[in-house]
Amino acid sequence: MSDKFSSLEWLPDAVDRAEQPLKPSLRKIKVASHLRRGLHFVLDALFPHSCPICTDLVQGEGGLCLSCWQTLELISPPYCERLGVPLHYELGPNAWSATALVNPPDYDRARAAALYNGPARELVKRFKFYGEIRLSKFLARCMLNAAAELVEAESFLVPVPLHSSRLRERTYNQSALLVKDVGRHLSGQVLLDGLVRTRRTNQQVGLKRRARTANVKGAFVIADHFLPKVSGAHVVLVDDVLTTGATVEECARVLKAAGAQQVDVLVFALVHPENMSDDSD
């Protein structure tokens, strides 16, 4: 049975309040809420949801089947304090990976829910390129543990922007969808248009690290309405996947040049530096 309508969970509450008269408006809201739950239950029964990876039937929209979920490589401690990549063994608090020590990024911290391979890679591609925006809620839920470490009440949650021409082609910015869904569960301040991409850059797929950096150099500016708030701010950049980090590093440079105190990065998946290849998205 769908988790949206499990075991008639509203009945005890309704019985407890049976003798308390409700205002007409409140009564309508309660009735509408119960009807929606019932409708969701009927729709789940008539039109079962399928796993976006293997198409096996699952309960609830946007979830994975057990088999695919078990192969999703979720990131847990120990991990690099700076890059968020898993470490092979515990090195103590605030440990940095060798990659971070040799080439520290321009952002302060990165955190991700999963490694970018297997199901995570397929989920990102379906979400980003095939219009399956329903996956946003599932990806955002996966990101909440990582987000909780970064986001505070005064933090600004800002998506990595698309150029206006690419936004018209795709019709949505996957990063903005993630910001909205993550923001519903956290106390940070959602700012969907804090950054602007001023020119259309080439796709990063297939470019080496140096070429990726050159591709996005000078491509971002801070929106006029956000500029007065940047000084001393904590900004959490949100994107779907982190590979070389060229894009978020350019965003971080722009924000820090304007006075941001700290810039962190939150993504659904990241590519481990040990597995980096030129065809990573």
JSON list of C-alpha atoms in Angstrom, two decimals, residues 48-242:
[
{"chain": "A", "resi": 48, "resn": "PRO", "atom": "CA", "xyz": [1.56, 1.33, -10.34]},
{"chain": "A", "resi": 49, "resn": "HIS", "atom": "CA", "xyz": [4.86, 3.19, -10.29]},
{"chain": "A", "resi": 50, "resn": "SER", "atom": "CA", "xyz": [8.01, 1.67, -11.72]},
{"chain": "A", "resi": 51, "resn": "CYS", "atom": "CA", "xyz": [11.65, 1.90, -10.72]},
{"chain": "A", "resi": 52, "resn": "PRO", "atom": "CA", "xyz": [13.30, 4.52, -12.98]},
{"chain": "A", "resi": 53, "resn": "ILE", "atom": "CA", "xyz": [16.33, 2.27, -13.38]},
{"chain": "A", "resi": 54, "resn": "CYS", "atom": "CA", "xyz": [14.98, -1.23, -14.11]},
{"chain": "A", "resi": 55, "resn": "THR", "atom": "CA", "xyz": [11.20, -0.52, -14.49]},
{"chain": "A", "resi": 56, "resn": "ASP", "atom": "CA", "xyz": [10.23, -3.04, -11.77]},
{"chain": "A", "resi": 57, "resn": "LEU", "atom": "CA", "xyz": [7.08, -2.00, -9.91]},
{"chain": "A", "resi": 58, "resn": "VAL", "atom": "CA", "xyz": [7.62, 0.02, -6.74]},
{"chain": "A", "resi": 59, "resn": "GLN", "atom": "CA", "xyz": [5.40, 1.67, -4.14]},
{"chain": "A", "resi": 60, "resn": "GLY", "atom": "CA", "xyz": [5.25, 5.45, -4.40]},
{"chain": "A", "resi": 61, "resn": "GLU", "atom": "CA", "xyz": [6.41, 7.77, -7.13]},
{"chain": "A", "resi": 62, "resn": "GLY", "atom": "CA", "xyz": [10.09, 8.40, -7.81]},
{"chain": "A", "resi": 63, "resn": "GLY", "atom": "CA", "xyz": [11.56, 5.62, -5.65]},
{"chain": "A", "resi": 64, "resn": "LEU", "atom": "CA", "xyz": [13.92, 2.78, -6.51]},
{"chain": "A", "resi": 65, "resn": "CYS", "atom": "CA", "xyz": [13.28, -0.92, -6.24]},
{"chain": "A", "resi": 66, "resn": "LEU", "atom": "CA", "xyz": [15.14, -2.73, -3.48]},
{"chain": "A", "resi": 67, "resn": "SER", "atom": "CA", "xyz": [17.68, -4.24, -5.88]},
{"chain": "A", "resi": 68, "resn": "CYS", "atom": "CA", "xyz": [18.65, -0.89, -7.43]},
{"chain": "A", "resi": 69, "resn": "TRP", "atom": "CA", "xyz": [18.64, 0.83, -4.05]},
{"chain": "A", "resi": 70, "resn": "GLN", "atom": "CA", "xyz": [21.11, -1.70, -2.70]},
{"chain": "A", "resi": 71, "resn": "THR", "atom": "CA", "xyz": [23.53, -0.97, -5.54]},
{"chain": "A", "resi": 72, "resn": "LEU", "atom": "CA", "xyz": [23.36, 2.80, -5.00]},
{"chain": "A", "resi": 73, "resn": "GLU", "atom": "CA", "xyz": [26.73, 3.74, -3.46]},
{"chain": "A", "resi": 74, "resn": "LEU", "atom": "CA", "xyz": [25.69, 6.17, -0.75]},
{"chain": "A", "resi": 75, "resn": "ILE", "atom": "CA", "xyz": [28.49, 8.18, 0.83]},
{"chain": "A", "resi": 76, "resn": "SER", "atom": "CA", "xyz": [29.05, 7.84, 4.55]},
{"chain": "A", "resi": 77, "resn": "PRO", "atom": "CA", "xyz": [31.97, 8.64, 6.90]},
{"chain": "A", "resi": 78, "resn": "PRO", "atom": "CA", "xyz": [34.87, 8.64, 6.72]},
{"chain": "A", "resi": 79, "resn": "TYR", "atom": "CA", "xyz": [35.13, 11.18, 3.91]},
{"chain": "A", "resi": 80, "resn": "CYS", "atom": "CA", "xyz": [37.34, 14.11, 2.95]},
{"chain": "A", "resi": 81, "resn": "GLU", "atom": "CA", "xyz": [36.37, 17.26, 4.84]},
{"chain": "A", "resi": 82, "resn": "ARG", "atom": "CA", "xyz": [37.05, 19.41, 1.77]},
{"chain": "A", "resi": 83, "resn": "LEU", "atom": "CA", "xyz": [35.93, 17.34, -1.23]},
{"chain": "A", "resi": 84, "resn": "GLY", "atom": "CA", "xyz": [33.41, 15.03, 0.42]},
{"chain": "A", "resi": 85, "resn": "VAL", "atom": "CA", "xyz": [34.86, 11.95, -1.30]},
{"chain": "A", "resi": 86, "resn": "PRO", "atom": "CA", "xyz": [34.99, 8.68, 0.68]},
{"chain": "A", "resi": 87, "resn": "LEU", "atom": "CA", "xyz": [38.26, 7.82, 2.38]},
{"chain": "A", "resi": 88, "resn": "HIS", "atom": "CA", "xyz": [39.54, 4.25, 2.46]},
{"chain": "A", "resi": 89, "resn": "TYR", "atom": "CA", "xyz": [40.06, 4.40, 6.24]},
{"chain": "A", "resi": 90, "resn": "GLU", "atom": "CA", "xyz": [39.48, 6.72, 9.18]},
{"chain": "A", "resi": 91, "resn": "LEU", "atom": "CA", "xyz": [42.06, 9.51, 9.41]},
{"chain": "A", "resi": 92, "resn": "GLY", "atom": "CA", "xyz": [40.51, 11.45, 12.27]},
{"chain": "A", "resi": 93, "resn": "PRO", "atom": "CA", "xyz": [38.28, 14.54, 12.31]},
{"chain": "A", "resi": 94, "resn": "ASN", "atom": "CA", "xyz": [38.51, 17.07, 9.47]},
{"chain": "A", "resi": 95, "resn": "ALA", "atom": "CA", "xyz": [40.80, 14.82, 7.42]},
{"chain": "A", "resi": 96, "resn": "TRP", "atom": "CA", "xyz": [41.66, 15.84, 3.87]},
{"chain": "A", "resi": 97, "resn": "SER", "atom": "CA", "xyz": [42.16, 13.46, 0.96]},
{"chain": "A", "resi": 98, "resn": "ALA", "atom": "CA", "xyz": [45.41, 13.49, -1.00]},
{"chain": "A", "resi": 99, "resn": "THR", "atom": "CA", "xyz": [43.62, 15.21, -3.90]},
{"chain": "A", "resi": 100, "resn": "ALA", "atom": "CA", "xyz": [42.41, 18.03, -1.66]},
{"chain": "A", "resi": 101, "resn": "LEU", "atom": "CA", "xyz": [45.89, 18.52, -0.18]},
{"chain": "A", "resi": 102, "resn": "VAL", "atom": "CA", "xyz": [47.55, 18.70, -3.60]},
{"chain": "A", "resi": 103, "resn": "ASN", "atom": "CA", "xyz": [44.89, 20.78, -5.33]},
{"chain": "A", "resi": 104, "resn": "PRO", "atom": "CA", "xyz": [42.45, 22.40, -2.87]},
{"chain": "A", "resi": 105, "resn": "PRO", "atom": "CA", "xyz": [39.30, 23.75, -4.54]},
{"chain": "A", "resi": 106, "resn": "ASP", "atom": "CA", "xyz": [38.09, 27.35, -4.46]},
{"chain": "A", "resi": 107, "resn": "TYR", "atom": "CA", "xyz": [34.94, 26.31, -2.59]},
{"chain": "A", "resi": 108, "resn": "ASP", "atom": "CA", "xyz": [35.16, 25.40, 1.10]},
{"chain": "A", "resi": 109, "resn": "ARG", "atom": "CA", "xyz": [33.36, 22.05, 1.33]},
{"chain": "A", "resi": 110, "resn": "ALA", "atom": "CA", "xyz": [31.52, 19.68, -0.98]},
{"chain": "A", "resi": 111, "resn": "ARG", "atom": "CA", "xyz": [29.00, 17.07, 0.09]},
{"chain": "A", "resi": 112, "resn": "ALA", "atom": "CA", "xyz": [27.12, 14.49, -1.96]},
{"chain": "A", "resi": 113, "resn": "ALA", "atom": "CA", "xyz": [24.62, 11.72, -1.34]},
{"chain": "A", "resi": 114, "resn": "ALA", "atom": "CA", "xyz": [26.17, 9.10, -3.61]},
{"chain": "A", "resi": 115, "resn": "LEU", "atom": "CA", "xyz": [29.04, 8.26, -5.90]},
{"chain": "A", "resi": 116, "resn": "TYR", "atom": "CA", "xyz": [28.36, 8.89, -9.58]},
{"chain": "A", "resi": 117, "resn": "ASN", "atom": "CA", "xyz": [28.22, 5.39, -10.96]},
{"chain": "A", "resi": 118, "resn": "GLY", "atom": "CA", "xyz": [25.66, 2.66, -11.55]},
{"chain": "A", "resi": 119, "resn": "PRO", "atom": "CA", "xyz": [22.15, 3.73, -10.52]},
{"chain": "A", "resi": 120, "resn": "ALA", "atom": "CA", "xyz": [23.25, 7.24, -9.52]},
{"chain": "A", "resi": 121, "resn": "ARG", "atom": "CA", "xyz": [24.61, 7.93, -12.99]},
{"chain": "A", "resi": 122, "resn": "GLU", "atom": "CA", "xyz": [21.42, 6.64, -14.61]},
{"chain": "A", "resi": 123, "resn": "LEU", "atom": "CA", "xyz": [19.23, 8.70, -12.27]},
{"chain": "A", "resi": 124, "resn": "VAL", "atom": "CA", "xyz": [21.12, 11.90, -13.07]},
{"chain": "A", "resi": 125, "resn": "LYS", "atom": "CA", "xyz": [20.93, 11.31, -16.81]},
{"chain": "A", "resi": 126, "resn": "ARG", "atom": "CA", "xyz": [17.20, 10.62, -16.73]},
{"chain": "A", "resi": 127, "resn": "PHE", "atom": "CA", "xyz": [16.60, 13.64, -14.53]},
{"chain": "A", "resi": 128, "resn": "LYS", "atom": "CA", "xyz": [18.89, 16.00, -16.44]},
{"chain": "A", "resi": 129, "resn": "PHE", "atom": "CA", "xyz": [18.51, 15.01, -20.08]},
{"chain": "A", "resi": 130, "resn": "TYR", "atom": "CA", "xyz": [15.29, 13.00, -20.41]},
{"chain": "A", "resi": 131, "resn": "GLY", "atom": "CA", "xyz": [12.82, 15.29, -18.66]},
{"chain": "A", "resi": 132, "resn": "GLU", "atom": "CA", "xyz": [12.05, 13.01, -15.72]},
{"chain": "A", "resi": 133, "resn": "ILE", "atom": "CA", "xyz": [11.62, 15.89, -13.30]},
{"chain": "A", "resi": 134, "resn": "ARG", "atom": "CA", "xyz": [9.62, 13.69, -10.92]},
{"chain": "A", "resi": 135, "resn": "LEU", "atom": "CA", "xyz": [13.01, 12.33, -9.80]},
{"chain": "A", "resi": 136, "resn": "SER", "atom": "CA", "xyz": [13.83, 15.67, -8.18]},
{"chain": "A", "resi": 137, "resn": "LYS", "atom": "CA", "xyz": [12.00, 14.82, -4.95]},
{"chain": "A", "resi": 138, "resn": "PHE", "atom": "CA", "xyz": [13.73, 11.46, -4.62]},
{"chain": "A", "resi": 139, "resn": "LEU", "atom": "CA", "xyz": [17.20, 12.90, -5.32]},
{"chain": "A", "resi": 140, "resn": "ALA", "atom": "CA", "xyz": [16.54, 15.75, -2.88]},
{"chain": "A", "resi": 141, "resn": "ARG", "atom": "CA", "xyz": [15.53, 13.31, -0.14]},
{"chain": "A", "resi": 142, "resn": "CYS", "atom": "CA", "xyz": [18.77, 11.44, -0.69]},
{"chain": "A", "resi": 143, "resn": "MET", "atom": "CA", "xyz": [20.69, 14.73, -0.34]},
{"chain": "A", "resi": 144, "resn": "LEU", "atom": "CA", "xyz": [19.17, 15.74, 2.99]},
{"chain": "A", "resi": 145, "resn": "ASN", "atom": "CA", "xyz": [21.73, 14.03, 5.24]},
{"chain": "A", "resi": 146, "resn": "ALA", "atom": "CA", "xyz": [24.58, 15.69, 3.36]},
{"chain": "A", "resi": 147, "resn": "ALA", "atom": "CA", "xyz": [22.70, 18.99, 3.29]},
{"chain": "A", "resi": 148, "resn": "ALA", "atom": "CA", "xyz": [22.13, 19.01, 7.04]},
{"chain": "A", "resi": 149, "resn": "GLU", "atom": "CA", "xyz": [25.88, 19.31, 7.60]},
{"chain": "A", "resi": 150, "resn": "LEU", "atom": "CA", "xyz": [26.11, 22.39, 5.37]},
{"chain": "A", "resi": 151, "resn": "VAL", "atom": "CA", "xyz": [22.88, 24.35, 5.62]},
{"chain": "A", "resi": 152, "resn": "GLU", "atom": "CA", "xyz": [22.03, 26.68, 8.48]},
{"chain": "A", "resi": 153, "resn": "ALA", "atom": "CA", "xyz": [19.22, 29.19, 8.90]},
{"chain": "A", "resi": 154, "resn": "GLU", "atom": "CA", "xyz": [21.27, 32.05, 7.46]},
{"chain": "A", "resi": 155, "resn": "SER", "atom": "CA", "xyz": [22.63, 30.03, 4.52]},
{"chain": "A", "resi": 156, "resn": "PHE", "atom": "CA", "xyz": [21.64, 30.92, 0.97]},
{"chain": "A", "resi": 157, "resn": "LEU", "atom": "CA", "xyz": [20.74, 27.91, -1.19]},
{"chain": "A", "resi": 158, "resn": "VAL", "atom": "CA", "xyz": [21.62, 28.87, -4.77]},
{"chain": "A", "resi": 159, "resn": "PRO", "atom": "CA", "xyz": [21.41, 26.62, -7.86]},
{"chain": "A", "resi": 160, "resn": "VAL", "atom": "CA", "xyz": [24.07, 26.58, -10.54]},
{"chain": "A", "resi": 161, "resn": "PRO", "atom": "CA", "xyz": [22.30, 28.51, -13.31]},
{"chain": "A", "resi": 162, "resn": "LEU", "atom": "CA", "xyz": [21.67, 27.55, -16.93]},
{"chain": "A", "resi": 163, "resn": "HIS", "atom": "CA", "xyz": [22.07, 30.03, -19.75]},
{"chain": "A", "resi": 164, "resn": "SER", "atom": "CA", "xyz": [18.69, 31.36, -20.90]},
{"chain": "A", "resi": 165, "resn": "SER", "atom": "CA", "xyz": [19.00, 29.67, -24.30]},
{"chain": "A", "resi": 166, "resn": "ARG", "atom": "CA", "xyz": [19.71, 26.26, -22.78]},
{"chain": "A", "resi": 167, "resn": "LEU", "atom": "CA", "xyz": [16.90, 26.77, -20.30]},
{"chain": "A", "resi": 168, "resn": "ARG", "atom": "CA", "xyz": [14.49, 27.36, -23.18]},
{"chain": "A", "resi": 169, "resn": "GLU", "atom": "CA", "xyz": [15.66, 24.14, -24.83]},
{"chain": "A", "resi": 170, "resn": "ARG", "atom": "CA", "xyz": [15.49, 21.99, -21.70]},
{"chain": "A", "resi": 171, "resn": "THR", "atom": "CA", "xyz": [12.50, 23.89, -20.22]},
{"chain": "A", "resi": 172, "resn": "TYR", "atom": "CA", "xyz": [13.80, 23.43, -16.66]},
{"chain": "A", "resi": 173, "resn": "ASN", "atom": "CA", "xyz": [16.96, 23.84, -14.60]},
{"chain": "A", "resi": 174, "resn": "GLN", "atom": "CA", "xyz": [17.53, 20.57, -12.77]},
{"chain": "A", "resi": 175, "resn": "SER", "atom": "CA", "xyz": [19.63, 22.36, -10.13]},
{"chain": "A", "resi": 176, "resn": "ALA", "atom": "CA", "xyz": [16.81, 24.80, -9.37]},
{"chain": "A", "resi": 177, "resn": "LEU", "atom": "CA", "xyz": [14.38, 21.91, -8.92]},
{"chain": "A", "resi": 178, "resn": "LEU", "atom": "CA", "xyz": [16.75, 20.30, -6.42]},
{"chain": "A", "resi": 179, "resn": "VAL", "atom": "CA", "xyz": [17.13, 23.58, -4.53]},
{"chain": "A", "resi": 180, "resn": "LYS", "atom": "CA", "xyz": [13.36, 23.92, -4.16]},
{"chain": "A", "resi": 181, "resn": "ASP", "atom": "CA", "xyz": [12.89, 20.33, -2.99]},
{"chain": "A", "resi": 182, "resn": "VAL", "atom": "CA", "xyz": [15.86, 20.40, -0.59]},
{"chain": "A", "resi": 183, "resn": "GLY", "atom": "CA", "xyz": [14.79, 23.81, 0.69]},
{"chain": "A", "resi": 184, "resn": "ARG", "atom": "CA", "xyz": [11.37, 22.48, 1.71]},
{"chain": "A", "resi": 185, "resn": "HIS", "atom": "CA", "xyz": [13.03, 20.40, 4.42]},
{"chain": "A", "resi": 186, "resn": "LEU", "atom": "CA", "xyz": [15.72, 22.81, 5.67]},
{"chain": "A", "resi": 187, "resn": "SER", "atom": "CA", "xyz": [15.88, 26.26, 7.22]},
{"chain": "A", "resi": 188, "resn": "GLY", "atom": "CA", "xyz": [18.16, 27.86, 4.64]},
{"chain": "A", "resi": 189, "resn": "GLN", "atom": "CA", "xyz": [17.06, 30.70, 2.37]},
{"chain": "A", "resi": 190, "resn": "VAL", "atom": "CA", "xyz": [16.24, 29.52, -1.17]},
{"chain": "A", "resi": 191, "resn": "LEU", "atom": "CA", "xyz": [17.41, 31.94, -3.85]},
{"chain": "A", "resi": 192, "resn": "LEU", "atom": "CA", "xyz": [16.70, 30.50, -7.29]},
{"chain": "A", "resi": 193, "resn": "ASP", "atom": "CA", "xyz": [18.18, 33.39, -9.28]},
{"chain": "A", "resi": 194, "resn": "GLY", "atom": "CA", "xyz": [21.15, 34.41, -7.13]},
{"chain": "A", "resi": 195, "resn": "LEU", "atom": "CA", "xyz": [23.61, 33.69, -9.95]},
{"chain": "A", "resi": 196, "resn": "VAL", "atom": "CA", "xyz": [23.27, 34.37, -13.67]},
{"chain": "A", "resi": 197, "resn": "ARG", "atom": "CA", "xyz": [25.08, 32.57, -16.51]},
{"chain": "A", "resi": 198, "resn": "THR", "atom": "CA", "xyz": [26.02, 35.35, -18.92]},
{"chain": "A", "resi": 199, "resn": "ARG", "atom": "CA", "xyz": [27.01, 33.23, -21.91]},
{"chain": "A", "resi": 200, "resn": "ARG", "atom": "CA", "xyz": [26.22, 29.81, -23.27]},
{"chain": "A", "resi": 201, "resn": "THR", "atom": "CA", "xyz": [29.16, 27.53, -22.56]},
{"chain": "A", "resi": 202, "resn": "ASN", "atom": "CA", "xyz": [29.99, 24.30, -24.35]},
{"chain": "A", "resi": 203, "resn": "GLN", "atom": "CA", "xyz": [28.96, 21.00, -22.79]},
{"chain": "A", "resi": 204, "resn": "GLN", "atom": "CA", "xyz": [31.63, 19.90, -20.30]},
{"chain": "A", "resi": 205, "resn": "VAL", "atom": "CA", "xyz": [31.38, 16.24, -21.34]},
{"chain": "A", "resi": 206, "resn": "GLY", "atom": "CA", "xyz": [34.56, 15.15, -23.11]},
{"chain": "A", "resi": 207, "resn": "LEU", "atom": "CA", "xyz": [36.63, 18.15, -21.99]},
{"chain": "A", "resi": 208, "resn": "LYS", "atom": "CA", "xyz": [39.77, 17.75, -19.93]},
{"chain": "A", "resi": 209, "resn": "ARG", "atom": "CA", "xyz": [40.05, 19.63, -16.63]},
{"chain": "A", "resi": 210, "resn": "ARG", "atom": "CA", "xyz": [41.94, 22.63, -18.04]},
{"chain": "A", "resi": 211, "resn": "ALA", "atom": "CA", "xyz": [39.49, 22.94, -20.93]},
{"chain": "A", "resi": 212, "resn": "ARG", "atom": "CA", "xyz": [36.54, 22.72, -18.53]},
{"chain": "A", "resi": 213, "resn": "THR", "atom": "CA", "xyz": [37.97, 25.56, -16.46]},
{"chain": "A", "resi": 214, "resn": "ALA", "atom": "CA", "xyz": [38.50, 27.73, -19.54]},
{"chain": "A", "resi": 215, "resn": "ASN", "atom": "CA", "xyz": [35.02, 26.89, -20.81]},
{"chain": "A", "resi": 216, "resn": "VAL", "atom": "CA", "xyz": [33.25, 28.40, -17.77]},
{"chain": "A", "resi": 217, "resn": "LYS", "atom": "CA", "xyz": [35.69, 31.21, -16.97]},
{"chain": "A", "resi": 218, "resn": "GLY", "atom": "CA", "xyz": [33.82, 34.50, -16.72]},
{"chain": "A", "resi": 219, "resn": "ALA", "atom": "CA", "xyz": [30.48, 32.82, -17.42]},
{"chain": "A", "resi": 220, "resn": "PHE", "atom": "CA", "xyz": [28.77, 33.75, -14.13]},
{"chain": "A", "resi": 221, "resn": "VAL", "atom": "CA", "xyz": [27.78, 36.97, -12.39]},
{"chain": "A", "resi": 222, "resn": "ILE", "atom": "CA", "xyz": [25.86, 37.68, -9.22]},
{"chain": "A", "resi": 223, "resn": "ALA", "atom": "CA", "xyz": [22.30, 38.90, -9.74]},
{"chain": "A", "resi": 224, "resn": "ASP", "atom": "CA", "xyz": [21.81, 42.58, -8.89]},
{"chain": "A", "resi": 225, "resn": "HIS", "atom": "CA", "xyz": [19.29, 41.85, -6.13]},
{"chain": "A", "resi": 226, "resn": "PHE", "atom": "CA", "xyz": [21.65, 39.34, -4.45]},
{"chain": "A", "resi": 227, "resn": "LEU", "atom": "CA", "xyz": [24.80, 41.46, -4.66]},
{"chain": "A", "resi": 228, "resn": "PRO", "atom": "CA", "xyz": [24.07, 43.58, -1.55]},
{"chain": "A", "resi": 229, "resn": "LYS", "atom": "CA", "xyz": [23.57, 40.40, 0.51]},
{"chain": "A", "resi": 230, "resn": "VAL", "atom": "CA", "xyz": [26.71, 38.53, -0.54]},
{"chain": "A", "resi": 231, "resn": "SER", "atom": "CA", "xyz": [29.22, 40.24, 1.73]},
{"chain": "A", "resi": 232, "resn": "GLY", "atom": "CA", "xyz": [29.84, 37.96, 4.70]},
{"chain": "A", "resi": 233, "resn": "ALA", "atom": "CA", "xyz": [27.28, 35.43, 3.46]},
{"chain": "A", "resi": 234, "resn": "HIS", "atom": "CA", "xyz": [27.34, 31.66, 3.57]},
{"chain": "A", "resi": 235, "resn": "VAL", "atom": "CA", "xyz": [26.31, 30.31, 0.17]},
{"chain": "A", "resi": 236, "resn": "VAL", "atom": "CA", "xyz": [25.53, 26.68, -0.61]},
{"chain": "A", "resi": 237, "resn": "LEU", "atom": "CA", "xyz": [25.72, 26.01, -4.35]},
{"chain": "A", "resi": 238, "resn": "VAL", "atom": "CA", "xyz": [23.43, 23.18, -5.44]},
{"chain": "A", "resi": 239, "resn": "ASP", "atom": "CA", "xyz": [23.89, 21.02, -8.54]},
{"chain": "A", "resi": 240, "resn": "ASP", "atom": "CA", "xyz": [23.07, 17.50, -9.67]},
{"chain": "A", "resi": 241, "resn": "VAL", "atom": "CA", "xyz": [26.58, 16.10, -10.08]},
{"chain": "A", "resi": 242, "resn": "LEU", "atom": "CA", "xyz": [30.15, 17.16, -9.27]}
]
